[in-house]
GROMACS .gro file of C-alpha atoms in nm:
model
  492
    1UNK     CA    1  -1.279   3.699   2.387
    2UNK     CA    2  -1.224   4.074   2.382
    3UNK     CA    3  -1.137   4.216   2.728
    4UNK     CA    4  -1.424   4.465   2.684
    5UNK     CA    5  -1.675   4.177   2.673
    6UNK     CA    6  -1.558   3.972   2.969
    7UNK     CA    7  -1.850   3.853   3.181
    8UNK     CA    8  -1.907   3.539   3.383
    9UNK     CA    9  -2.014   3.243   3.169
   10UNK     CA   10  -2.028   2.865   3.148
   11UNK     CA   11  -1.931   2.696   2.818
   12UNK     CA   12  -1.960   2.329   2.726
   13UNK     CA   13  -1.847   2.158   2.404
   14UNK     CA   14  -1.849   1.787   2.322
   15UNK     CA   15  -1.803   1.565   2.017
   16UNK     CA   16  -1.907   1.197   2.010
   17UNK     CA   17  -1.655   1.092   1.746
   18UNK     CA   18  -1.720   0.718   1.736
   19UNK     CA   19  -2.098   0.762   1.717
   20UNK     CA   20  -2.060   1.006   1.427
   21UNK     CA   21  -1.843   0.763   1.231
   22UNK     CA   22  -2.096   0.483   1.284
   23UNK     CA   23  -2.390   0.688   1.156
   24UNK     CA   24  -2.540   0.639   0.813
   25UNK     CA   25  -2.522   1.004   0.718
   26UNK     CA   26  -2.152   1.029   0.803
   27UNK     CA   27  -2.091   0.739   0.564
   28UNK     CA   28  -2.286   0.930   0.297
   29UNK     CA   29  -2.070   1.237   0.355
   30UNK     CA   30  -1.749   1.030   0.355
   31UNK     CA   31  -1.851   0.879   0.022
   32UNK     CA   32  -1.928   1.216  -0.136
   33UNK     CA   33  -1.646   1.412   0.026
   34UNK     CA   34  -1.365   1.170   0.120
   35UNK     CA   35  -1.145   1.460   0.228
   36UNK     CA   36  -1.368   1.485   0.539
   37UNK     CA   37  -1.283   1.141   0.673
   38UNK     CA   38  -0.920   1.160   0.562
   39UNK     CA   39  -0.860   1.491   0.740
   40UNK     CA   40  -0.995   1.359   1.072
   41UNK     CA   41  -0.699   1.130   1.122
   42UNK     CA   42  -0.440   1.287   0.895
   43UNK     CA   43  -0.118   1.293   1.102
   44UNK     CA   44   0.026   1.569   0.882
   45UNK     CA   45  -0.235   1.807   1.021
   46UNK     CA   46  -0.124   1.754   1.381
   47UNK     CA   47   0.125   1.952   1.580
   48UNK     CA   48   0.455   1.753   1.565
   49UNK     CA   49   0.481   1.727   1.945
   50UNK     CA   50   0.121   1.613   1.975
   51UNK     CA   51   0.188   1.352   1.707
   52UNK     CA   52   0.486   1.225   1.908
   53UNK     CA   53   0.277   1.214   2.225
   54UNK     CA   54   0.002   1.022   2.048
   55UNK     CA   55   0.252   0.770   1.916
   56UNK     CA   56   0.385   0.716   2.268
   57UNK     CA   57   0.037   0.670   2.414
   58UNK     CA   58  -0.035   0.336   2.245
   59UNK     CA   59  -0.348   0.460   2.062
   60UNK     CA   60  -0.421   0.687   1.766
   61UNK     CA   61  -0.695   0.930   1.665
   62UNK     CA   62  -0.901   0.649   1.511
   63UNK     CA   63  -0.941   0.513   1.866
   64UNK     CA   64  -1.098   0.837   1.994
   65UNK     CA   65  -1.453   0.775   2.118
   66UNK     CA   66  -1.544   1.122   2.242
   67UNK     CA   67  -1.404   1.437   2.394
   68UNK     CA   68  -1.550   1.733   2.576
   69UNK     CA   69  -1.445   2.050   2.753
   70UNK     CA   70  -1.612   2.275   3.008
   71UNK     CA   71  -1.488   2.630   3.071
   72UNK     CA   72  -1.629   2.854   3.340
   73UNK     CA   73  -1.568   3.226   3.385
   74UNK     CA   74  -1.617   3.342   3.743
   75UNK     CA   75  -1.775   3.667   3.856
   76UNK     CA   76  -1.430   3.817   3.909
   77UNK     CA   77  -1.346   3.779   3.541
   78UNK     CA   78  -1.444   4.143   3.492
   79UNK     CA   79  -1.120   4.244   3.667
   80UNK     CA   80  -0.934   4.141   3.352
   81UNK     CA   81  -1.148   4.387   3.153
   82UNK     CA   82  -1.065   4.672   3.387
   83UNK     CA   83  -0.693   4.590   3.376
   84UNK     CA   84  -0.686   4.540   2.999
   85UNK     CA   85  -0.551   4.183   3.012
   86UNK     CA   86  -0.663   3.827   2.940
   87UNK     CA   87  -0.833   3.637   3.225
   88UNK     CA   88  -0.628   3.386   3.423
   89UNK     CA   89  -0.702   3.022   3.484
   90UNK     CA   90  -0.741   2.951   3.851
   91UNK     CA   91  -0.874   3.279   3.989
   92UNK     CA   92  -1.094   3.391   3.698
   93UNK     CA   93  -1.132   3.087   3.472
   94UNK     CA   94  -1.169   2.716   3.536
   95UNK     CA   95  -1.178   2.430   3.289
   96UNK     CA   96  -1.221   2.055   3.273
   97UNK     CA   97  -1.128   1.835   2.976
   98UNK     CA   98  -1.228   1.474   2.920
   99UNK     CA   99  -1.152   1.231   2.637
  100UNK     CA  100  -1.227   0.863   2.597
  101UNK     CA  101  -1.028   0.620   2.380
  102UNK     CA  102  -1.075   0.258   2.283
  103UNK     CA  103  -0.775   0.057   2.397
  104UNK     CA  104  -0.519   0.102   2.673
  105UNK     CA  105  -0.340   0.431   2.710
  106UNK     CA  106   0.017   0.380   2.829
  107UNK     CA  107   0.034   0.625   3.122
  108UNK     CA  108   0.402   0.551   3.189
  109UNK     CA  109   0.498   0.627   2.828
  110UNK     CA  110   0.292   0.947   2.828
  111UNK     CA  111   0.443   1.073   3.152
  112UNK     CA  112   0.794   0.981   3.032
  113UNK     CA  113   0.736   1.186   2.717
  114UNK     CA  114   0.629   1.487   2.926
  115UNK     CA  115   0.933   1.453   3.152
  116UNK     CA  116   1.173   1.426   2.857
  117UNK     CA  117   1.031   1.744   2.706
  118UNK     CA  118   1.080   1.917   3.043
  119UNK     CA  119   1.447   1.824   3.044
  120UNK     CA  120   1.489   1.964   2.691
  121UNK     CA  121   1.311   2.292   2.771
  122UNK     CA  122   1.369   2.353   3.144
  123UNK     CA  123   1.643   2.123   3.265
  124UNK     CA  124   1.678   1.825   3.496
  125UNK     CA  125   1.565   2.018   3.806
  126UNK     CA  126   1.215   2.074   3.672
  127UNK     CA  127   1.193   1.713   3.564
  128UNK     CA  128   1.256   1.593   3.920
  129UNK     CA  129   1.001   1.840   4.055
  130UNK     CA  130   0.727   1.722   3.820
  131UNK     CA  131   0.819   1.354   3.858
  132UNK     CA  132   0.742   1.381   4.231
  133UNK     CA  133   0.382   1.475   4.153
  134UNK     CA  134   0.309   1.144   3.977
  135UNK     CA  135   0.060   0.933   4.171
  136UNK     CA  136  -0.088   0.592   4.095
  137UNK     CA  137  -0.398   0.447   4.257
  138UNK     CA  138  -0.587   0.141   4.140
  139UNK     CA  139  -0.645   0.204   3.769
  140UNK     CA  140  -0.567   0.576   3.777
  141UNK     CA  141  -0.239   0.758   3.716
  142UNK     CA  142  -0.194   1.134   3.754
  143UNK     CA  143   0.068   1.401   3.701
  144UNK     CA  144   0.074   1.775   3.782
  145UNK     CA  145   0.232   2.047   3.572
  146UNK     CA  146   0.335   2.333   3.806
  147UNK     CA  147   0.202   2.679   3.730
  148UNK     CA  148   0.552   2.820   3.677
  149UNK     CA  149   0.589   2.591   3.374
  150UNK     CA  150   0.271   2.726   3.219
  151UNK     CA  151   0.218   3.062   3.051
  152UNK     CA  152   0.207   3.304   3.344
  153UNK     CA  153  -0.012   3.542   3.145
  154UNK     CA  154  -0.293   3.286   3.143
  155UNK     CA  155  -0.247   3.060   3.446
  156UNK     CA  156  -0.163   3.095   3.810
  157UNK     CA  157  -0.239   2.741   3.917
  158UNK     CA  158  -0.114   2.389   3.844
  159UNK     CA  159  -0.258   2.164   3.574
  160UNK     CA  160  -0.355   1.811   3.680
  161UNK     CA  161  -0.374   1.533   3.419
  162UNK     CA  162  -0.517   1.190   3.501
  163UNK     CA  163  -0.533   0.872   3.293
  164UNK     CA  164  -0.796   0.615   3.389
  165UNK     CA  165  -0.816   0.258   3.269
  166UNK     CA  166  -1.175   0.137   3.223
  167UNK     CA  167  -1.180  -0.221   3.093
  168UNK     CA  168  -1.107  -0.209   2.720
  169UNK     CA  169  -1.104   0.170   2.711
  170UNK     CA  170  -0.919   0.461   2.870
  171UNK     CA  171  -0.998   0.817   2.967
  172UNK     CA  172  -0.788   1.131   2.990
  173UNK     CA  173  -0.901   1.395   3.238
  174UNK     CA  174  -0.737   1.734   3.273
  175UNK     CA  175  -0.826   2.024   3.499
  176UNK     CA  176  -0.719   2.259   3.773
  177UNK     CA  177  -0.660   2.103   4.117
  178UNK     CA  178  -0.920   2.235   4.358
  179UNK     CA  179  -1.117   2.386   4.069
  180UNK     CA  180  -1.424   2.254   3.898
  181UNK     CA  181  -1.467   1.903   4.037
  182UNK     CA  182  -1.677   1.723   3.779
  183UNK     CA  183  -1.751   1.357   3.842
  184UNK     CA  184  -1.592   1.169   3.548
  185UNK     CA  185  -1.910   0.966   3.508
  186UNK     CA  186  -2.112   1.279   3.417
  187UNK     CA  187  -1.838   1.504   3.280
  188UNK     CA  188  -1.957   1.439   2.926
  189UNK     CA  189  -2.311   1.565   2.988
  190UNK     CA  190  -2.298   1.889   3.190
  191UNK     CA  191  -2.674   1.890   3.231
  192UNK     CA  192  -2.658   2.210   3.436
  193UNK     CA  193  -2.728   2.398   3.111
  194UNK     CA  194  -3.103   2.415   3.049
  195UNK     CA  195  -3.064   2.435   2.670
  196UNK     CA  196  -2.880   2.101   2.665
  197UNK     CA  197  -3.164   1.931   2.850
  198UNK     CA  198  -3.409   2.056   2.587
  199UNK     CA  199  -3.223   1.962   2.268
  200UNK     CA  200  -3.221   1.636   2.072
  201UNK     CA  201  -3.101   1.341   2.278
  202UNK     CA  202  -2.939   1.166   1.980
  203UNK     CA  203  -2.696   1.453   1.916
  204UNK     CA  204  -2.325   1.383   1.868
  205UNK     CA  205  -2.194   1.739   1.859
  206UNK     CA  206  -2.302   1.964   2.142
  207UNK     CA  207  -2.227   2.325   2.221
  208UNK     CA  208  -2.383   2.524   2.501
  209UNK     CA  209  -2.305   2.853   2.673
  210UNK     CA  210  -2.464   3.039   2.963
  211UNK     CA  211  -2.415   3.415   2.943
  212UNK     CA  212  -2.415   3.674   3.220
  213UNK     CA  213  -2.731   3.892   3.203
  214UNK     CA  214  -2.500   4.191   3.264
  215UNK     CA  215  -2.379   4.149   2.905
  216UNK     CA  216  -2.712   4.281   2.776
  217UNK     CA  217  -2.685   4.598   2.985
  218UNK     CA  218  -2.408   4.728   2.763
  219UNK     CA  219  -2.489   5.059   2.584
  220UNK     CA  220  -2.524   4.902   2.240
  221UNK     CA  221  -2.826   4.700   2.362
  222UNK     CA  222  -2.997   5.005   2.509
  223UNK     CA  223  -2.956   5.260   2.229
  224UNK     CA  224  -3.226   5.366   1.985
  225UNK     CA  225  -3.502   5.271   2.228
  226UNK     CA  226  -3.718   5.539   2.060
  227UNK     CA  227  -3.751   5.301   1.764
  228UNK     CA  228  -4.032   5.058   1.864
  229UNK     CA  229  -3.908   4.778   1.638
  230UNK     CA  230  -3.549   4.801   1.760
  231UNK     CA  231  -3.663   4.842   2.120
  232UNK     CA  232  -3.871   4.523   2.096
  233UNK     CA  233  -3.579   4.328   1.947
  234UNK     CA  234  -3.336   4.464   2.206
  235UNK     CA  235  -3.567   4.370   2.492
  236UNK     CA  236  -3.604   4.017   2.355
  237UNK     CA  237  -3.228   3.981   2.320
  238UNK     CA  238  -3.183   4.103   2.677
  239UNK     CA  239  -3.391   3.807   2.789
  240UNK     CA  240  -3.140   3.552   2.650
  241UNK     CA  241  -2.966   3.340   2.913
  242UNK     CA  242  -2.823   3.045   2.716
  243UNK     CA  243  -2.738   2.938   2.361
  244UNK     CA  244  -2.724   2.575   2.253
  245UNK     CA  245  -2.627   2.400   1.928
  246UNK     CA  246  -2.683   2.031   1.855
  247UNK     CA  247  -2.579   1.833   1.546
  248UNK     CA  248  -2.720   1.483   1.505
  249UNK     CA  249  -2.578   1.240   1.248
  250UNK     CA  250  -2.863   0.998   1.176
  251UNK     CA  251  -2.909   0.710   0.933
  252UNK     CA  252  -3.023   0.918   0.636
  253UNK     CA  253  -3.009   1.278   0.748
  254UNK     CA  254  -2.822   1.542   0.944
  255UNK     CA  255  -3.018   1.717   1.216
  256UNK     CA  256  -2.922   2.075   1.305
  257UNK     CA  257  -3.080   2.239   1.610
  258UNK     CA  258  -3.032   2.574   1.782
  259UNK     CA  259  -3.188   2.639   2.120
  260UNK     CA  260  -3.203   2.985   2.276
  261UNK     CA  261  -3.303   2.967   2.643
  262UNK     CA  262  -3.462   3.288   2.773
  263UNK     CA  263  -3.559   3.422   3.114
  264UNK     CA  264  -3.930   3.413   3.026
  265UNK     CA  265  -4.180   3.316   2.757
  266UNK     CA  266  -4.223   3.675   2.641
  267UNK     CA  267  -3.856   3.691   2.539
  268UNK     CA  268  -3.869   3.357   2.356
  269UNK     CA  269  -4.185   3.462   2.167
  270UNK     CA  270  -4.020   3.793   2.071
  271UNK     CA  271  -3.717   3.608   1.932
  272UNK     CA  272  -3.944   3.363   1.749
  273UNK     CA  273  -4.107   3.657   1.570
  274UNK     CA  274  -3.764   3.787   1.468
  275UNK     CA  275  -3.657   3.440   1.344
  276UNK     CA  276  -3.972   3.400   1.134
  277UNK     CA  277  -3.923   3.743   0.982
  278UNK     CA  278  -3.558   3.670   0.906
  279UNK     CA  279  -3.647   3.350   0.720
  280UNK     CA  280  -3.904   3.533   0.510
  281UNK     CA  281  -3.658   3.808   0.422
  282UNK     CA  282  -3.396   3.549   0.323
  283UNK     CA  283  -3.641   3.377   0.087
  284UNK     CA  284  -3.741   3.706  -0.073
  285UNK     CA  285  -3.379   3.822  -0.112
  286UNK     CA  286  -3.271   3.497  -0.282
  287UNK     CA  287  -3.569   3.506  -0.516
  288UNK     CA  288  -3.494   3.857  -0.642
  289UNK     CA  289  -3.353   3.924  -0.988
  290UNK     CA  290  -3.451   3.581  -1.118
  291UNK     CA  291  -3.271   3.393  -0.842
  292UNK     CA  292  -3.406   3.076  -0.682
  293UNK     CA  293  -3.427   3.018  -0.310
  294UNK     CA  294  -3.319   2.664  -0.220
  295UNK     CA  295  -3.606   2.444  -0.103
  296UNK     CA  296  -3.400   2.367   0.206
  297UNK     CA  297  -3.500   2.713   0.334
  298UNK     CA  298  -3.859   2.592   0.359
  299UNK     CA  299  -3.744   2.305   0.580
  300UNK     CA  300  -3.613   2.537   0.852
  301UNK     CA  301  -3.860   2.522   1.140
  302UNK     CA  302  -3.883   2.766   1.429
  303UNK     CA  303  -4.076   2.703   1.749
  304UNK     CA  304  -4.118   2.877   2.084
  305UNK     CA  305  -4.179   2.636   2.370
  306UNK     CA  306  -4.194   2.789   2.715
  307UNK     CA  307  -3.868   2.976   2.774
  308UNK     CA  308  -3.696   2.818   2.472
  309UNK     CA  309  -3.676   2.920   2.107
  310UNK     CA  310  -3.584   2.635   1.872
  311UNK     CA  311  -3.457   2.657   1.513
  312UNK     CA  312  -3.435   2.316   1.347
  313UNK     CA  313  -3.330   2.180   1.010
  314UNK     CA  314  -3.305   1.823   0.884
  315UNK     CA  315  -3.076   1.781   0.581
  316UNK     CA  316  -3.080   1.474   0.357
  317UNK     CA  317  -2.881   1.373   0.051
  318UNK     CA  318  -3.127   1.539  -0.188
  319UNK     CA  319  -3.067   1.867  -0.007
  320UNK     CA  320  -2.692   1.826  -0.060
  321UNK     CA  321  -2.752   1.771  -0.432
  322UNK     CA  322  -2.957   2.089  -0.451
  323UNK     CA  323  -2.706   2.298  -0.258
  324UNK     CA  324  -2.423   2.167  -0.474
  325UNK     CA  325  -2.615   2.242  -0.794
  326UNK     CA  326  -2.664   2.599  -0.670
  327UNK     CA  327  -2.295   2.610  -0.575
  328UNK     CA  328  -2.388   2.683  -0.213
  329UNK     CA  329  -2.163   2.401  -0.093
  330UNK     CA  330  -1.795   2.491  -0.158
  331UNK     CA  331  -1.648   2.295  -0.447
  332UNK     CA  332  -1.289   2.246  -0.559
  333UNK     CA  333  -1.359   2.489  -0.840
  334UNK     CA  334  -1.641   2.639  -1.041
  335UNK     CA  335  -1.757   2.581  -1.392
  336UNK     CA  336  -1.577   2.797  -1.643
  337UNK     CA  337  -1.855   2.783  -1.902
  338UNK     CA  338  -2.161   3.003  -1.934
  339UNK     CA  339  -2.467   3.012  -2.158
  340UNK     CA  340  -2.376   3.105  -2.514
  341UNK     CA  341  -2.436   3.086  -2.886
  342UNK     CA  342  -2.617   2.851  -3.125
  343UNK     CA  343  -2.737   2.621  -2.848
  344UNK     CA  344  -2.384   2.554  -2.729
  345UNK     CA  345  -2.201   2.681  -2.425
  346UNK     CA  346  -1.988   2.989  -2.465
  347UNK     CA  347  -1.641   2.881  -2.359
  348UNK     CA  348  -1.446   3.128  -2.144
  349UNK     CA  349  -1.139   2.924  -2.050
  350UNK     CA  350  -0.826   3.060  -2.228
  351UNK     CA  351  -0.733   2.707  -2.336
  352UNK     CA  352  -1.043   2.672  -2.553
  353UNK     CA  353  -0.954   2.697  -2.922
  354UNK     CA  354  -0.585   2.620  -2.864
  355UNK     CA  355  -0.402   2.305  -2.960
  356UNK     CA  356  -0.386   2.065  -2.668
  357UNK     CA  357  -0.038   2.068  -2.506
  358UNK     CA  358   0.136   1.743  -2.588
  359UNK     CA  359   0.266   1.528  -2.305
  360UNK     CA  360   0.385   1.179  -2.232
  361UNK     CA  361   0.325   1.001  -1.904
  362UNK     CA  362   0.276   0.653  -1.762
  363UNK     CA  363  -0.061   0.483  -1.720
  364UNK     CA  364  -0.151   0.272  -1.416
  365UNK     CA  365  -0.122  -0.042  -1.627
  366UNK     CA  366   0.244   0.036  -1.701
  367UNK     CA  367   0.210   0.151  -2.062
  368UNK     CA  368   0.294   0.500  -2.187
  369UNK     CA  369   0.032   0.753  -2.287
  370UNK     CA  370   0.109   1.032  -2.533
  371UNK     CA  371  -0.183   1.250  -2.633
  372UNK     CA  372  -0.056   1.326  -2.981
  373UNK     CA  373  -0.071   0.951  -3.057
  374UNK     CA  374  -0.452   0.973  -3.040
  375UNK     CA  375  -0.524   1.228  -3.310
  376UNK     CA  376  -0.844   1.125  -3.489
  377UNK     CA  377  -1.022   1.057  -3.158
  378UNK     CA  378  -1.212   1.284  -2.924
  379UNK     CA  379  -1.014   1.275  -2.599
  380UNK     CA  380  -1.139   1.378  -2.254
  381UNK     CA  381  -0.880   1.448  -1.986
  382UNK     CA  382  -1.023   1.453  -1.634
  383UNK     CA  383  -0.780   1.594  -1.376
  384UNK     CA  384  -0.860   1.453  -1.031
  385UNK     CA  385  -0.738   1.317  -0.695
  386UNK     CA  386  -0.877   1.061  -0.451
  387UNK     CA  387  -0.908   1.317  -0.169
  388UNK     CA  388  -1.129   1.548  -0.379
  389UNK     CA  389  -1.498   1.486  -0.305
  390UNK     CA  390  -1.634   1.643  -0.627
  391UNK     CA  391  -1.379   1.438  -0.826
  392UNK     CA  392  -1.500   1.117  -0.663
  393UNK     CA  393  -1.855   1.203  -0.762
  394UNK     CA  394  -1.765   1.313  -1.113
  395UNK     CA  395  -1.557   1.012  -1.223
  396UNK     CA  396  -1.828   0.740  -1.207
  397UNK     CA  397  -2.071   0.971  -1.388
  398UNK     CA  398  -1.817   1.043  -1.662
  399UNK     CA  399  -1.748   0.671  -1.703
  400UNK     CA  400  -2.120   0.590  -1.720
  401UNK     CA  401  -2.213   0.866  -1.965
  402UNK     CA  402  -1.924   0.796  -2.203
  403UNK     CA  403  -1.931   0.414  -2.192
  404UNK     CA  404  -2.141   0.394  -2.509
  405UNK     CA  405  -1.885   0.564  -2.735
  406UNK     CA  406  -1.667   0.355  -2.963
  407UNK     CA  407  -1.307   0.306  -2.846
  408UNK     CA  408  -1.203   0.380  -3.202
  409UNK     CA  409  -1.350   0.731  -3.179
  410UNK     CA  410  -1.332   0.828  -2.813
  411UNK     CA  411  -1.093   0.804  -2.516
  412UNK     CA  412  -1.137   0.905  -2.151
  413UNK     CA  413  -0.819   0.943  -1.945
  414UNK     CA  414  -0.829   1.034  -1.575
  415UNK     CA  415  -0.510   1.228  -1.498
  416UNK     CA  416  -0.436   1.186  -1.127
  417UNK     CA  417  -0.273   1.483  -0.958
  418UNK     CA  418   0.013   1.419  -0.716
  419UNK     CA  419  -0.072   1.078  -0.569
  420UNK     CA  420   0.112   0.746  -0.546
  421UNK     CA  421   0.034   0.432  -0.744
  422UNK     CA  422  -0.066   0.247  -0.428
  423UNK     CA  423  -0.316   0.512  -0.322
  424UNK     CA  424  -0.468   0.530  -0.672
  425UNK     CA  425  -0.490   0.152  -0.699
  426UNK     CA  426  -0.673   0.120  -0.366
  427UNK     CA  427  -0.920   0.385  -0.472
  428UNK     CA  428  -0.990   0.231  -0.815
  429UNK     CA  429  -1.049  -0.109  -0.657
  430UNK     CA  430  -1.283   0.027  -0.388
  431UNK     CA  431  -1.486   0.220  -0.647
  432UNK     CA  432  -1.487  -0.063  -0.903
  433UNK     CA  433  -1.313   0.157  -1.160
  434UNK     CA  434  -1.019  -0.071  -1.239
  435UNK     CA  435  -1.092  -0.055  -1.615
  436UNK     CA  436  -1.057   0.324  -1.617
  437UNK     CA  437  -0.747   0.458  -1.797
  438UNK     CA  438  -0.556   0.654  -1.531
  439UNK     CA  439  -0.250   0.862  -1.612
  440UNK     CA  440  -0.001   0.931  -1.332
  441UNK     CA  441   0.094   1.295  -1.292
  442UNK     CA  442   0.265   1.278  -0.953
  443UNK     CA  443   0.469   1.596  -1.008
  444UNK     CA  444   0.168   1.772  -1.166
  445UNK     CA  445   0.361   1.860  -1.483
  446UNK     CA  446   0.064   1.773  -1.705
  447UNK     CA  447  -0.168   1.965  -1.475
  448UNK     CA  448   0.059   2.268  -1.502
  449UNK     CA  449   0.052   2.250  -1.882
  450UNK     CA  450  -0.328   2.248  -1.873
  451UNK     CA  451  -0.349   2.534  -1.617
  452UNK     CA  452  -0.503   2.312  -1.348
  453UNK     CA  453  -0.570   2.515  -1.036
  454UNK     CA  454  -0.895   2.359  -0.913
  455UNK     CA  455  -1.011   2.000  -0.950
  456UNK     CA  456  -1.193   1.824  -1.098
  457UNK     CA  457  -1.099   1.992  -1.425
  458UNK     CA  458  -1.234   1.826  -1.738
  459UNK     CA  459  -1.088   1.908  -2.082
  460UNK     CA  460  -1.253   1.794  -2.406
  461UNK     CA  461  -1.021   1.773  -2.710
  462UNK     CA  462  -1.149   1.720  -3.063
  463UNK     CA  463  -1.015   1.479  -3.325
  464UNK     CA  464  -0.775   1.744  -3.458
  465UNK     CA  465  -0.616   1.795  -3.117
  466UNK     CA  466  -0.789   2.128  -3.041
  467UNK     CA  467  -0.940   2.199  -2.697
  468UNK     CA  468  -1.314   2.258  -2.740
  469UNK     CA  469  -1.456   2.254  -2.386
  470UNK     CA  470  -1.326   2.304  -2.031
  471UNK     CA  471  -1.521   2.256  -1.711
  472UNK     CA  472  -1.399   2.298  -1.352
  473UNK     CA  473  -1.585   2.157  -1.054
  474UNK     CA  474  -1.876   1.914  -1.040
  475UNK     CA  475  -2.238   2.016  -1.081
  476UNK     CA  476  -2.558   1.821  -1.139
  477UNK     CA  477  -2.595   1.709  -1.501
  478UNK     CA  478  -2.226   1.742  -1.577
  479UNK     CA  479  -2.200   1.392  -1.727
  480UNK     CA  480  -2.495   1.445  -1.962
  481UNK     CA  481  -2.364   1.786  -2.062
  482UNK     CA  482  -2.023   1.644  -2.156
  483UNK     CA  483  -2.186   1.354  -2.339
  484UNK     CA  484  -2.368   1.604  -2.557
  485UNK     CA  485  -2.044   1.789  -2.627
  486UNK     CA  486  -1.869   1.468  -2.729
  487UNK     CA  487  -2.156   1.359  -2.955
  488UNK     CA  488  -2.149   1.695  -3.132
  489UNK     CA  489  -1.775   1.667  -3.193
  490UNK     CA  490  -1.802   1.309  -3.324
  491UNK     CA  491  -2.062   1.417  -3.578
  492UNK     CA  492  -1.839   1.682  -3.731
   0.00000   0.00000   0.00000
């Protein structure tokens, strides 16, 4: 937060991890985009010290049930603005962190890890000082990190960390001693924010913030009052007191909800008018110059209820298909073909028209594959990886659309990029693709020869060994489009 915009506030953020993973829509997303689920617990993405701490704790990220954090900026936080510095925890900021895990957290191992790091960084004296702060009572263990061990630019008070054992689960609580005392039983709700009370109760991701009304008295919100339209918008914005965001993973859809809590109904109605106008302008803008506005725009609903403005959207799998087809959901790459001549696609990839680079590599079955050995056949090379969501969607479609071609005339080879045999084998078994010919390109030498930068990349080679079509990314109808290309080449 910029020092010039420091005002008192209350911020709450929470993620119900276990509930998300159990939802039907998360399973849909994990199927379509496996990189989502893999990145959640990928140890390579963690800070090395945090990874060590997690290993010592006796649990891992897959055991995380939920976590939440509350940060409060006091009225005196404006002093930091005047002095041109960041606010300090203790006198100007307070926070409380809570996380719940399935299983037993080993408090002794966690505290020992902290003490060992203190010896490495500060020496034995600091270790003894911190060790004296450890307390144990019933099923709770706590430790305090003195303020002098924290960044003095941000904190002037100790940090207290507690580990609670609750049957088959454990909780980690962290906060400032003497600061915000939140009862652990309600720390995950923070119902003091009006917007959170109003939003969907089945949400798993929650964000809420209460802003200081003094924020809206800044000059930028009071300029151009001579313009009636701007003055009306500015006055509505000045009525905002809270923002809330809720994301609900349901069985077959993803619910998105924004709540803006205002000081009065006039402000919420003014913002509703602005939201309605913004949606209309977005639809018009996307429809200009022959464009097509996604139907999902028509599903966005706005509503003013009392002091609250709501903006809601419910996304299902059909909406994902549409957004992908319009390339509004980021893909691993984009198609490198555009509309062209004589009913065919005009190829723009520099490989098109060149002889396919020869290579020799091993197949999953143990045999050797050399592309030049298959002259006389139309060959499709599909460069892919198990972590690539578009690849995972493209492969079954390619297999289905090309299954009717004779093995004497056609060959599909999926060239895996950079992964181990074990990982590939597990994927093929789970997707029932064990009959698929998969070439192993662990060092990406084949991919380099075929200029692979984004995946999936699909290369169609004719019977004379010349590259005739290249497509990058996955879009709706890709399998049928490639089938047509192959049929045309087989008829020549």
